[in-house]
XYZ file of C-alpha atoms in Angstrom:
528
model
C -34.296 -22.401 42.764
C -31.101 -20.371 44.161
C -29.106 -22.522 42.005
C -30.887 -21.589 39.081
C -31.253 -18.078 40.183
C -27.391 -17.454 40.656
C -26.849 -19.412 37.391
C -28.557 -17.195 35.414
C -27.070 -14.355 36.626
C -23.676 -15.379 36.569
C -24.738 -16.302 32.759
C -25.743 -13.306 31.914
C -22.690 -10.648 33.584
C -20.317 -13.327 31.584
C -21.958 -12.549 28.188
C -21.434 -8.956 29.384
C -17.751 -9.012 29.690
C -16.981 -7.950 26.012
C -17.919 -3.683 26.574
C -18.472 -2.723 30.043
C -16.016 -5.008 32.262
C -15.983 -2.251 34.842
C -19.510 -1.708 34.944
C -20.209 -5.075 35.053
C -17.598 -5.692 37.795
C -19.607 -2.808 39.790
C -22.881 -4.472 38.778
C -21.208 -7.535 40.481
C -20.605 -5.789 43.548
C -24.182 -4.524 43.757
C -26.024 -7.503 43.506
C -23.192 -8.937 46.196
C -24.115 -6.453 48.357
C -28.018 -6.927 48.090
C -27.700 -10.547 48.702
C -25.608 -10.466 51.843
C -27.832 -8.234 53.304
C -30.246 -10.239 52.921
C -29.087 -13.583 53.668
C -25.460 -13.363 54.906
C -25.232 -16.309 57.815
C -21.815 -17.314 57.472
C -18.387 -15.731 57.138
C -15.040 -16.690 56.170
C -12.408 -18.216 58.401
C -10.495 -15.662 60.317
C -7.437 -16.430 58.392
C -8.388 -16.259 55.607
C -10.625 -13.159 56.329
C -7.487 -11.469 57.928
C -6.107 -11.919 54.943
C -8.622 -10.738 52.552
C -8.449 -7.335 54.595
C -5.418 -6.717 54.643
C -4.812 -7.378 50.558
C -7.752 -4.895 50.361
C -5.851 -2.583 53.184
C -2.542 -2.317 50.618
C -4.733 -1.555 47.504
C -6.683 1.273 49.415
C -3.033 2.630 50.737
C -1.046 2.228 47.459
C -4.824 4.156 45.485
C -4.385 7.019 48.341
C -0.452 7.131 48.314
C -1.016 7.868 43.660
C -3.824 10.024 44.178
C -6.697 8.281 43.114
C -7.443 8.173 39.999
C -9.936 6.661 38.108
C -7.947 3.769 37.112
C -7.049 2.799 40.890
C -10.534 3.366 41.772
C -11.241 0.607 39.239
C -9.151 -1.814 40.403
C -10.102 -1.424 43.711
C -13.796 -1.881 43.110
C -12.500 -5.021 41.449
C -10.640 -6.344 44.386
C -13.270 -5.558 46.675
C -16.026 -6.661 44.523
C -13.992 -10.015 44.470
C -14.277 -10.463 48.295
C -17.633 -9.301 48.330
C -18.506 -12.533 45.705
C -16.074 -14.690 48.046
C -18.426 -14.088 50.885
C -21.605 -14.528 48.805
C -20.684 -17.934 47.387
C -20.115 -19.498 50.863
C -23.221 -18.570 51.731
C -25.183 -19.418 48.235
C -23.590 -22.875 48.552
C -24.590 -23.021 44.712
C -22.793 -25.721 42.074
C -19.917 -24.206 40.587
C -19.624 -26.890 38.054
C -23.288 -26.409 36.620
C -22.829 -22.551 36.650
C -19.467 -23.019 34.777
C -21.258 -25.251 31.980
C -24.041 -22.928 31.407
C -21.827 -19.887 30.890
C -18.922 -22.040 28.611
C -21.970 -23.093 26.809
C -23.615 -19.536 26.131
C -19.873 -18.221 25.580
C -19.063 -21.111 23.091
C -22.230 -20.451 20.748
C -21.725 -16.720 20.351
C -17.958 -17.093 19.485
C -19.103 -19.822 16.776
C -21.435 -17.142 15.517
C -19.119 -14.398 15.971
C -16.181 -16.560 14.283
C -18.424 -17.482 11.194
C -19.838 -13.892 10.676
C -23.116 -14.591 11.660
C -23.308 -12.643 14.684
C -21.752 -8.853 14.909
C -20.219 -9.022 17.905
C -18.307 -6.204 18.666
C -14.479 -7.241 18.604
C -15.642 -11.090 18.327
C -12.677 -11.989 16.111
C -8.815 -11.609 16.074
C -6.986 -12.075 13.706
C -8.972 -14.764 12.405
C -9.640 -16.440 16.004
C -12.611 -16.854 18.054
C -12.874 -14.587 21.068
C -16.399 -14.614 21.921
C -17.537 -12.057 24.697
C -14.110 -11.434 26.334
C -11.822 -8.195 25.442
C -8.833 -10.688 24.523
C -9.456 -13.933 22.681
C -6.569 -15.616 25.072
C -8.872 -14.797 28.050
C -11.687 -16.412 26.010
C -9.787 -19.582 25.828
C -8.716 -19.798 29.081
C -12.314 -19.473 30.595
C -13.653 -22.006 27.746
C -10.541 -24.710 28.956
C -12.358 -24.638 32.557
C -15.648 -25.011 31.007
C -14.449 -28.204 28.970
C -12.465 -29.722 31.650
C -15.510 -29.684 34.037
C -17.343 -30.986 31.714
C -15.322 -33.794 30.476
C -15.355 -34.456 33.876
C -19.160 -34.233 34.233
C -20.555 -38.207 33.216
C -24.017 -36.473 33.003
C -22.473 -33.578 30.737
C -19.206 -35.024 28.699
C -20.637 -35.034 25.165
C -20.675 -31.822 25.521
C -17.292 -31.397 26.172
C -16.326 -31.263 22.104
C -18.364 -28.251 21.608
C -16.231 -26.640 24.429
C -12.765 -28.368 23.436
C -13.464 -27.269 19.494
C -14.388 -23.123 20.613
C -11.236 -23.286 22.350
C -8.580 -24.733 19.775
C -10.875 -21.951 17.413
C -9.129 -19.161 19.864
C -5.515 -20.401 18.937
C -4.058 -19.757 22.482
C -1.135 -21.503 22.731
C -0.880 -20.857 26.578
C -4.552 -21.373 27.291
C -3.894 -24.496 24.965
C -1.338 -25.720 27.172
C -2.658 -25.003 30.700
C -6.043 -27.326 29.431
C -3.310 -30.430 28.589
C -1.637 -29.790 31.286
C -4.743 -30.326 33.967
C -5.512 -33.316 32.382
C -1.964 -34.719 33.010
C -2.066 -33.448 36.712
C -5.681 -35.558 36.045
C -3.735 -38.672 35.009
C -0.976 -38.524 37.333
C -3.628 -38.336 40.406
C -5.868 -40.450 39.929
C -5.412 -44.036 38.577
C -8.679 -44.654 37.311
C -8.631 -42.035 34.028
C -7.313 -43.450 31.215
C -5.211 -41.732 28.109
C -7.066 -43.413 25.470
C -10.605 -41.800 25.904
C -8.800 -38.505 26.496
C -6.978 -38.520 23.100
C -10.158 -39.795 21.437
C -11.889 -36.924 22.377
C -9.266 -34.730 21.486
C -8.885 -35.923 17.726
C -13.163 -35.209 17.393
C -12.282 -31.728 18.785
C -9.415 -31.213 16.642
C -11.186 -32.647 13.731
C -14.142 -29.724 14.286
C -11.787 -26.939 14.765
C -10.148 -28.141 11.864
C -13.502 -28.134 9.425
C -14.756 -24.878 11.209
C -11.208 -22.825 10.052
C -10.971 -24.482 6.196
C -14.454 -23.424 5.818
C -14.551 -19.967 7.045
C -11.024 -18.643 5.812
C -9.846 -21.154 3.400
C -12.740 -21.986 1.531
C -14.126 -18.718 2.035
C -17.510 -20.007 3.081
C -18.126 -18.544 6.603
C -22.059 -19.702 7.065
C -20.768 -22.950 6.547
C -18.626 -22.903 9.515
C -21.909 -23.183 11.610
C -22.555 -26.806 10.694
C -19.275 -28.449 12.424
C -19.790 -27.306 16.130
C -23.984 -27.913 15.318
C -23.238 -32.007 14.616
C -21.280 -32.096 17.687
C -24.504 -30.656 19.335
C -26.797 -32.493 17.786
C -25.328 -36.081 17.334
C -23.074 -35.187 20.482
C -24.636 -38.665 22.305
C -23.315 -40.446 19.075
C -19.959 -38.723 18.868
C -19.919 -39.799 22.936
C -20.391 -43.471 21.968
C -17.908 -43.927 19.489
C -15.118 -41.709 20.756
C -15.778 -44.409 23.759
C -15.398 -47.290 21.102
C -12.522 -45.956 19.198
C -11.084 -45.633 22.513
C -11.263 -49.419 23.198
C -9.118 -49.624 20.639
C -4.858 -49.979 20.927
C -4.126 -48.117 17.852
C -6.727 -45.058 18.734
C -3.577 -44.453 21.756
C -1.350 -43.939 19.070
C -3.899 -42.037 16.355
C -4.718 -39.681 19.283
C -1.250 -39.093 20.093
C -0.724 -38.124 16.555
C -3.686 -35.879 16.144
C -2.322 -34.045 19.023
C 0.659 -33.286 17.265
C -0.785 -31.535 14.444
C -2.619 -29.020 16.409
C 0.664 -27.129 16.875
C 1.183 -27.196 13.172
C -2.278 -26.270 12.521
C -1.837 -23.212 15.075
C 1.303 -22.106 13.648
C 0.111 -22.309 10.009
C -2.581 -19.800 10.733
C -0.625 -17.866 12.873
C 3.075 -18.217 11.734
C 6.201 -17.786 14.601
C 3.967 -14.746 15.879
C 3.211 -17.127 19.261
C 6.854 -17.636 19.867
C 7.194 -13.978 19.577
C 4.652 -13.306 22.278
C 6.233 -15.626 24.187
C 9.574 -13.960 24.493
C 7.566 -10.481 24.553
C 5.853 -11.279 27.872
C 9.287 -12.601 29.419
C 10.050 -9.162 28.984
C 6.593 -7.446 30.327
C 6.963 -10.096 33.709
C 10.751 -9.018 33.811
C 9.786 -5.092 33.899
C 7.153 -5.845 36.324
C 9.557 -7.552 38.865
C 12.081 -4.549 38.587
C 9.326 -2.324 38.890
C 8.078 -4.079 41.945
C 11.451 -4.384 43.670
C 12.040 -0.296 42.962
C 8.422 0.445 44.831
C 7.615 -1.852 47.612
C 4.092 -0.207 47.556
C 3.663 -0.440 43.702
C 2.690 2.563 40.905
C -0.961 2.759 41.990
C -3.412 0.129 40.927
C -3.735 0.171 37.183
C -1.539 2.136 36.323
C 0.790 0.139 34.255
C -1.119 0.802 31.432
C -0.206 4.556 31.470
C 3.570 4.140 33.535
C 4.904 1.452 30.960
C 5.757 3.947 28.486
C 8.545 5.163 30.777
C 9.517 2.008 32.469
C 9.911 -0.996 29.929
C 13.273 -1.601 29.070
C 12.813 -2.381 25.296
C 9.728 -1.405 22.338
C 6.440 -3.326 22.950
C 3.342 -1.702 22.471
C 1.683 -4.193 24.919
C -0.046 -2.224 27.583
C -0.690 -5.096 30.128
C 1.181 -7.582 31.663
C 0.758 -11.026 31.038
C 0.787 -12.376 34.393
C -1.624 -11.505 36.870
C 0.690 -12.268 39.657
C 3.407 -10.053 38.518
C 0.545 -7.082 38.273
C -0.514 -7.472 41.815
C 3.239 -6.429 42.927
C 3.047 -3.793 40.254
C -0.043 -2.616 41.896
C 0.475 -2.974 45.255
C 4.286 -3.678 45.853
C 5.605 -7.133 48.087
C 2.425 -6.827 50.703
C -0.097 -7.803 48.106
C 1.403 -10.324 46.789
C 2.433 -12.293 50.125
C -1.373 -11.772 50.918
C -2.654 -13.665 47.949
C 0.031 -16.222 48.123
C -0.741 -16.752 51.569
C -4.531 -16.945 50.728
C -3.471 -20.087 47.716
C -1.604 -21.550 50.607
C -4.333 -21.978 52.692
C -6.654 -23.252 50.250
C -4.015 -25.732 48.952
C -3.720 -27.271 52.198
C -5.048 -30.895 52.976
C -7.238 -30.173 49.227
C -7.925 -33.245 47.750
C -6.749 -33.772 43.883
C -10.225 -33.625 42.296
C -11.204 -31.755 39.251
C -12.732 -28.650 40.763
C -9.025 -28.439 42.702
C -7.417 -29.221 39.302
C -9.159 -26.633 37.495
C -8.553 -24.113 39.865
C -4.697 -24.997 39.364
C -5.709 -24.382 35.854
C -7.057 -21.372 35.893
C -4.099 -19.766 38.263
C -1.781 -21.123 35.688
C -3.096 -19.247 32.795
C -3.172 -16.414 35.546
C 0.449 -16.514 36.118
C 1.791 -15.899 32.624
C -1.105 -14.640 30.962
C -3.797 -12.263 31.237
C -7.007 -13.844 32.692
C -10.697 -13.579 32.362
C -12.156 -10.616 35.067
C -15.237 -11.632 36.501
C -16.120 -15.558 35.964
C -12.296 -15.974 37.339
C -13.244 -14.952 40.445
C -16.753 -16.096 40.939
C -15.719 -19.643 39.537
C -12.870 -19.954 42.028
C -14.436 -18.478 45.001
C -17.112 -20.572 44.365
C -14.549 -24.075 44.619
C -12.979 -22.185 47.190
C -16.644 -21.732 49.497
C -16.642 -25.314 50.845
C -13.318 -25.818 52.532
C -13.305 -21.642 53.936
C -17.043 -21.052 55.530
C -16.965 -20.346 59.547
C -19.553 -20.767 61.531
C -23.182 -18.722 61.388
C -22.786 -15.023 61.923
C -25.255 -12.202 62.443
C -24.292 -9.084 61.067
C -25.955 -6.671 63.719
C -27.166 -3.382 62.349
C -24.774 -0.461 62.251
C -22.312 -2.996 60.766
C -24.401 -3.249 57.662
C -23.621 0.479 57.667
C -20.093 -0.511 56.396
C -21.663 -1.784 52.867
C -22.624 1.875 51.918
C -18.866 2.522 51.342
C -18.268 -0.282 48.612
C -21.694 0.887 47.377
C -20.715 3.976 46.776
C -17.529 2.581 45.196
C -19.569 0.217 42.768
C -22.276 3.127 42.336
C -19.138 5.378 41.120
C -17.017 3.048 38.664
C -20.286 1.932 37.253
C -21.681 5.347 36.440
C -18.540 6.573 35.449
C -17.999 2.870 33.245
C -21.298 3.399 30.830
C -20.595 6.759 30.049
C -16.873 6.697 29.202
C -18.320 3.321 26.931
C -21.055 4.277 25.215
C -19.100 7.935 24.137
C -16.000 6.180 23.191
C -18.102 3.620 21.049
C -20.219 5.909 19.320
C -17.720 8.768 19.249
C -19.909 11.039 20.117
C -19.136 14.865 20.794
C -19.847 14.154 24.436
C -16.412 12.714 25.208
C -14.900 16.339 24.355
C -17.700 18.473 25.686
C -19.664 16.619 28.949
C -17.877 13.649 29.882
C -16.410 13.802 33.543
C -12.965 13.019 32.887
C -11.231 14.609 35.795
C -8.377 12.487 37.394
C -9.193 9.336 34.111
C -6.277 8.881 32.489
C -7.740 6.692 30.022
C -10.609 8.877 29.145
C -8.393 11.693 28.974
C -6.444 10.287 26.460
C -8.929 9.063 24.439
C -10.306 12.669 24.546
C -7.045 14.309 23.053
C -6.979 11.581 20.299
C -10.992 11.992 19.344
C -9.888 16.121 19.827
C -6.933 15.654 17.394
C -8.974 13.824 15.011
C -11.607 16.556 15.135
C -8.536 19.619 14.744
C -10.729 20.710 18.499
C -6.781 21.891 19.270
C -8.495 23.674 21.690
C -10.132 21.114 23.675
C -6.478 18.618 23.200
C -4.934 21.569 24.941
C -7.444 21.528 28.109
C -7.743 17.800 28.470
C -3.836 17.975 28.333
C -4.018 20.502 31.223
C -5.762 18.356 32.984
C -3.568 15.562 33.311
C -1.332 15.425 36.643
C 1.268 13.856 34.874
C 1.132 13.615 31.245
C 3.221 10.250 29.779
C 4.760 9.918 26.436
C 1.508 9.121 24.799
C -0.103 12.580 26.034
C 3.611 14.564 24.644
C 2.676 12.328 21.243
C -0.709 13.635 20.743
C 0.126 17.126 21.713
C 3.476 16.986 19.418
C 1.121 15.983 16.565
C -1.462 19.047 16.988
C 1.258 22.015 17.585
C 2.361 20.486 14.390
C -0.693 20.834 12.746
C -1.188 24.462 14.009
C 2.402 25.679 12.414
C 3.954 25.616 16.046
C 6.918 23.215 14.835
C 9.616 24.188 17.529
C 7.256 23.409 20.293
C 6.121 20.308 18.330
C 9.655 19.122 18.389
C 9.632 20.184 22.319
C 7.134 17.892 22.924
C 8.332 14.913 20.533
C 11.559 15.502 22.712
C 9.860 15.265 25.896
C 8.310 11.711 24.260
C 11.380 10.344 23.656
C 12.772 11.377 27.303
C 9.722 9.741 28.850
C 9.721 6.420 26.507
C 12.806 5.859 24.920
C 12.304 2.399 24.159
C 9.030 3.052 21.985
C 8.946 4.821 18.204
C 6.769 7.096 18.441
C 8.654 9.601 19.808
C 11.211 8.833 17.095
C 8.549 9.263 14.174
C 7.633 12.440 15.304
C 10.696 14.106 14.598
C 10.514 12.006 11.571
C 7.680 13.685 10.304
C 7.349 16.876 11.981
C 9.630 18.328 8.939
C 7.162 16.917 6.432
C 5.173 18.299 7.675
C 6.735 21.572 8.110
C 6.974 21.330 4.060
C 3.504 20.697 3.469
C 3.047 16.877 4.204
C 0.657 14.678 6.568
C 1.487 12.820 9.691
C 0.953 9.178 8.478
């Protein structure tokens, strides 16, 4: 029954990721927090819980040392929520595989909706690739790859594994592509008894899907159609089972496999174009920033703060806001310290693991971490979960006033979550809240989003007074205020501030536009 229990939940905060991933990251924490008071009897190695503390320790000083905002006080709830589920999973015990194939399951059928317009998912669809319930659809793929390869790896559940395999060649990831062929050659080269042929087999049905789903959706224009591919693979998916095994029998399958795998780049870059190799040399650039920005502040910028502090730090023009490596954010967070701590914490669990595929998929899903940017919640509860049997200590009774301890991440989870649904459901429906009521003291994010709803609105006066409000305005803030002097006839003072952009981001164009178009509009034009 607890199996079941944690199941669905985990289930359901996955299908929740797509609007409110701080909310549900708090929501995370909450239900944490309920369940280890109730039933905590175990706790983690010291170790390992030494080191848990004191990656939490740098976060807290490196929040404190910026001030803490909002967007450190989101992070943090994350990295503490994290620990909080780390705890909770050693003593729920429950099947990480099972959970894992009921939420890549759930995931999988709403992007097939989403992707063939049968479902209005908000943000469902990039660029003409599935993304399902995830903000970014290369986060979506790298969460479906774990799903398939435990499940492949699953006798009881591999026909399902197609369905999986076929949502995630729909996202077009390269990198998410390549991390799920690269754990199954870690899966070839460590263990003797898994064989190529089956492996390609099952590939060219997945491939073959994908393929059908795409040519009916965007080149035959015929979206509800789209449905039927991944439905077969459900419904005859015992079938499909037994013949990929046949085919597989088979010497020249080997070589037909080898050659469907081929084609999948060509497939991906004829629906795409070079933009992937672009990306690729993009986030070379976004790690390389991060490292010099980590080796200028041992203690980091603050926890999340990148997003707001890349303007005036990245040596060239990307409009990219994250960095696609997660390792390469926790030094940008939280300088050197943080990062030893979490290698130290892989290096731990790495030793005397056995090669197996909930070890191989947790290679796979650090992998996609390292140059990309990874799925939030199911990342951690999936690989604290593998993690659970190999770092549980002995029984422990937590006595009384230590349970007192668990008010303060309540009150952190209580805040980010509060503070999460508002900012979401006023930025979604655009409502006049986000300008009038909306707490946005110390937010960076929501304070920028209120001078671009205010400049949109000509509220010139309310631009001005979130403006105020920020401790340190960055070149996006000087943007949005350039824009509305202009629009109120103040054009020296809009050049001022278009200036001031350029000084704080001269590697980006907007700055450069503004001065552009700041004389147009001085003769009576618009601001594009």
């Amino acid at each position: 029954m607890m199996k079941v229990a944690v199941t669905v939940i985990c289930v359901a905060l996955t299908l929740l990721q797509g609007g409110f991933p701080d909310a549900v990251w708090a929501l995370c924490g909450v239900l944490a927090l309920i369940f280890l008071l109730a039933k905590a009897k175990k706790t983690p190695r010291l170790p390992v819980l030494l080191l848990m503390l004191s990656f939490l320790a740098v976060y807290l000083i490196s929040a404190a040392v910026h001030g803490w905002p909002y967007e450190s006080l989101a992070v943090l709830c994350k990295v503490t929520v994290a620990f909080l589920l780390f705890w909770a999973f050693i003593n729920m015990e429950t099947d990480a595989a099972q959970t894992l194939f009921a939420a890549g399951m759930a995931v999988a059928l709403i992007g097939y909706a989403a992707f063939c317009g049968l479902l209005p998912w908000n943000g469902a669809v990039v660029s003409q690739r599935l993304q399902s319930v995830f903000e970014y659809a290369n986060s979506a793929a790298l969460f479906l790859g774990a799903a398939a390869f435990m499940t492949r790896n699953d006798p009881k559940r591999a026909a399902y594994a197609p369905f999986l395999e076929t949502a995630l060649l729909l996202t077009q990831s390269v990198g998410a592509i390549a991390v799920y062929a690269a754990g199954w050659g870690l899966r070839l080269l460590t263990h003797k008894e898994t064989k190529a042929a089956p492996l390609f087999c099952g590939a060219g049905f997945s491939l073959l899907a994908a393929g059908s789903v795409y040519a009916l959706v965007y080149v035959a224009g015929v979206p509800f159609l789209g449905a039927l591919p991944p439905l077969l693979l459900l419904v005859f998916r015992k079938q499909i089972k037994r013949l990929s095994d046949t085919l597989a029998a088979r010497k020249w399958v080997l070589f037909t496999g080898v050659g469907s795998c081929i084609m999948l780049p060509v497939m991906v870059f004829y629906s795409r174009g070079l933009r992937p190799l672009a990306t690729a040399g993009e986030r070379l650039t976004h790690m390389s920033d991060g490292l010099r920005v980590m080796t200028d502040n041992p203690l980091g910028i603050g926890p999340g703060r990148w997003a707001f502090e890349s303007y005036a730090l990245q040596s060239s023009d990307y409009t990219v806001t994250k960095i696609h490596s997660e390792i390469v954010s926790i030094g940008v967070d939280a300088g050197f310290l943080a990062v030893a701590a979490a290698l130290l914490l892989l290096g731990i669990w790495l030793k005397g693991r056995a090669w197996d595929a909930h070890s191989i998929c947790v290679v796979m899903i650090l992998l996609g971490a390292a140059m990309d940017i990874p799925f939030s919640f199911c990342s951690i509860v999936f690989i604290t979960a593998l993690l659970s049997a190999k770092t549980s200590s002995k029984p422990l009774s937590i006595p009384p006033p230590a349970r007192l301890f668990f008010l303060l991440p309540l009150v952190l989870c209580g805040l980010v979550f509060t503070q999460s649904v508002i900012k979401n459901q006023a930025e979604r429906t655009m409502q006049p809240q986000l300008l009038e009521k909306l707490p946005v003291r110390n937010d960076t994010e929501a304070i920028l989003s209120r001078m671009n709803m205010a400049l949109d609105m000509g509220r010139h006066d309310k631009l001005d007074e979130a403006f105020a409000s920020l401790k340190e305005p960055n070149a996006e803030a000087y943007a949005y205020l350039a824009q509305s002097l202009a629009r109120r006839g103040e054009f020296e003072a809009a050049e001022a501030a278009a200036m001031r952009c350029i000084e704080l981001s001269p590697h980006q164009a907007m700055g450069y536009d503004l001065l552009t178009y700041i004389p147009q509009i001085k003769n009576g034009g618009f601001y594009p």
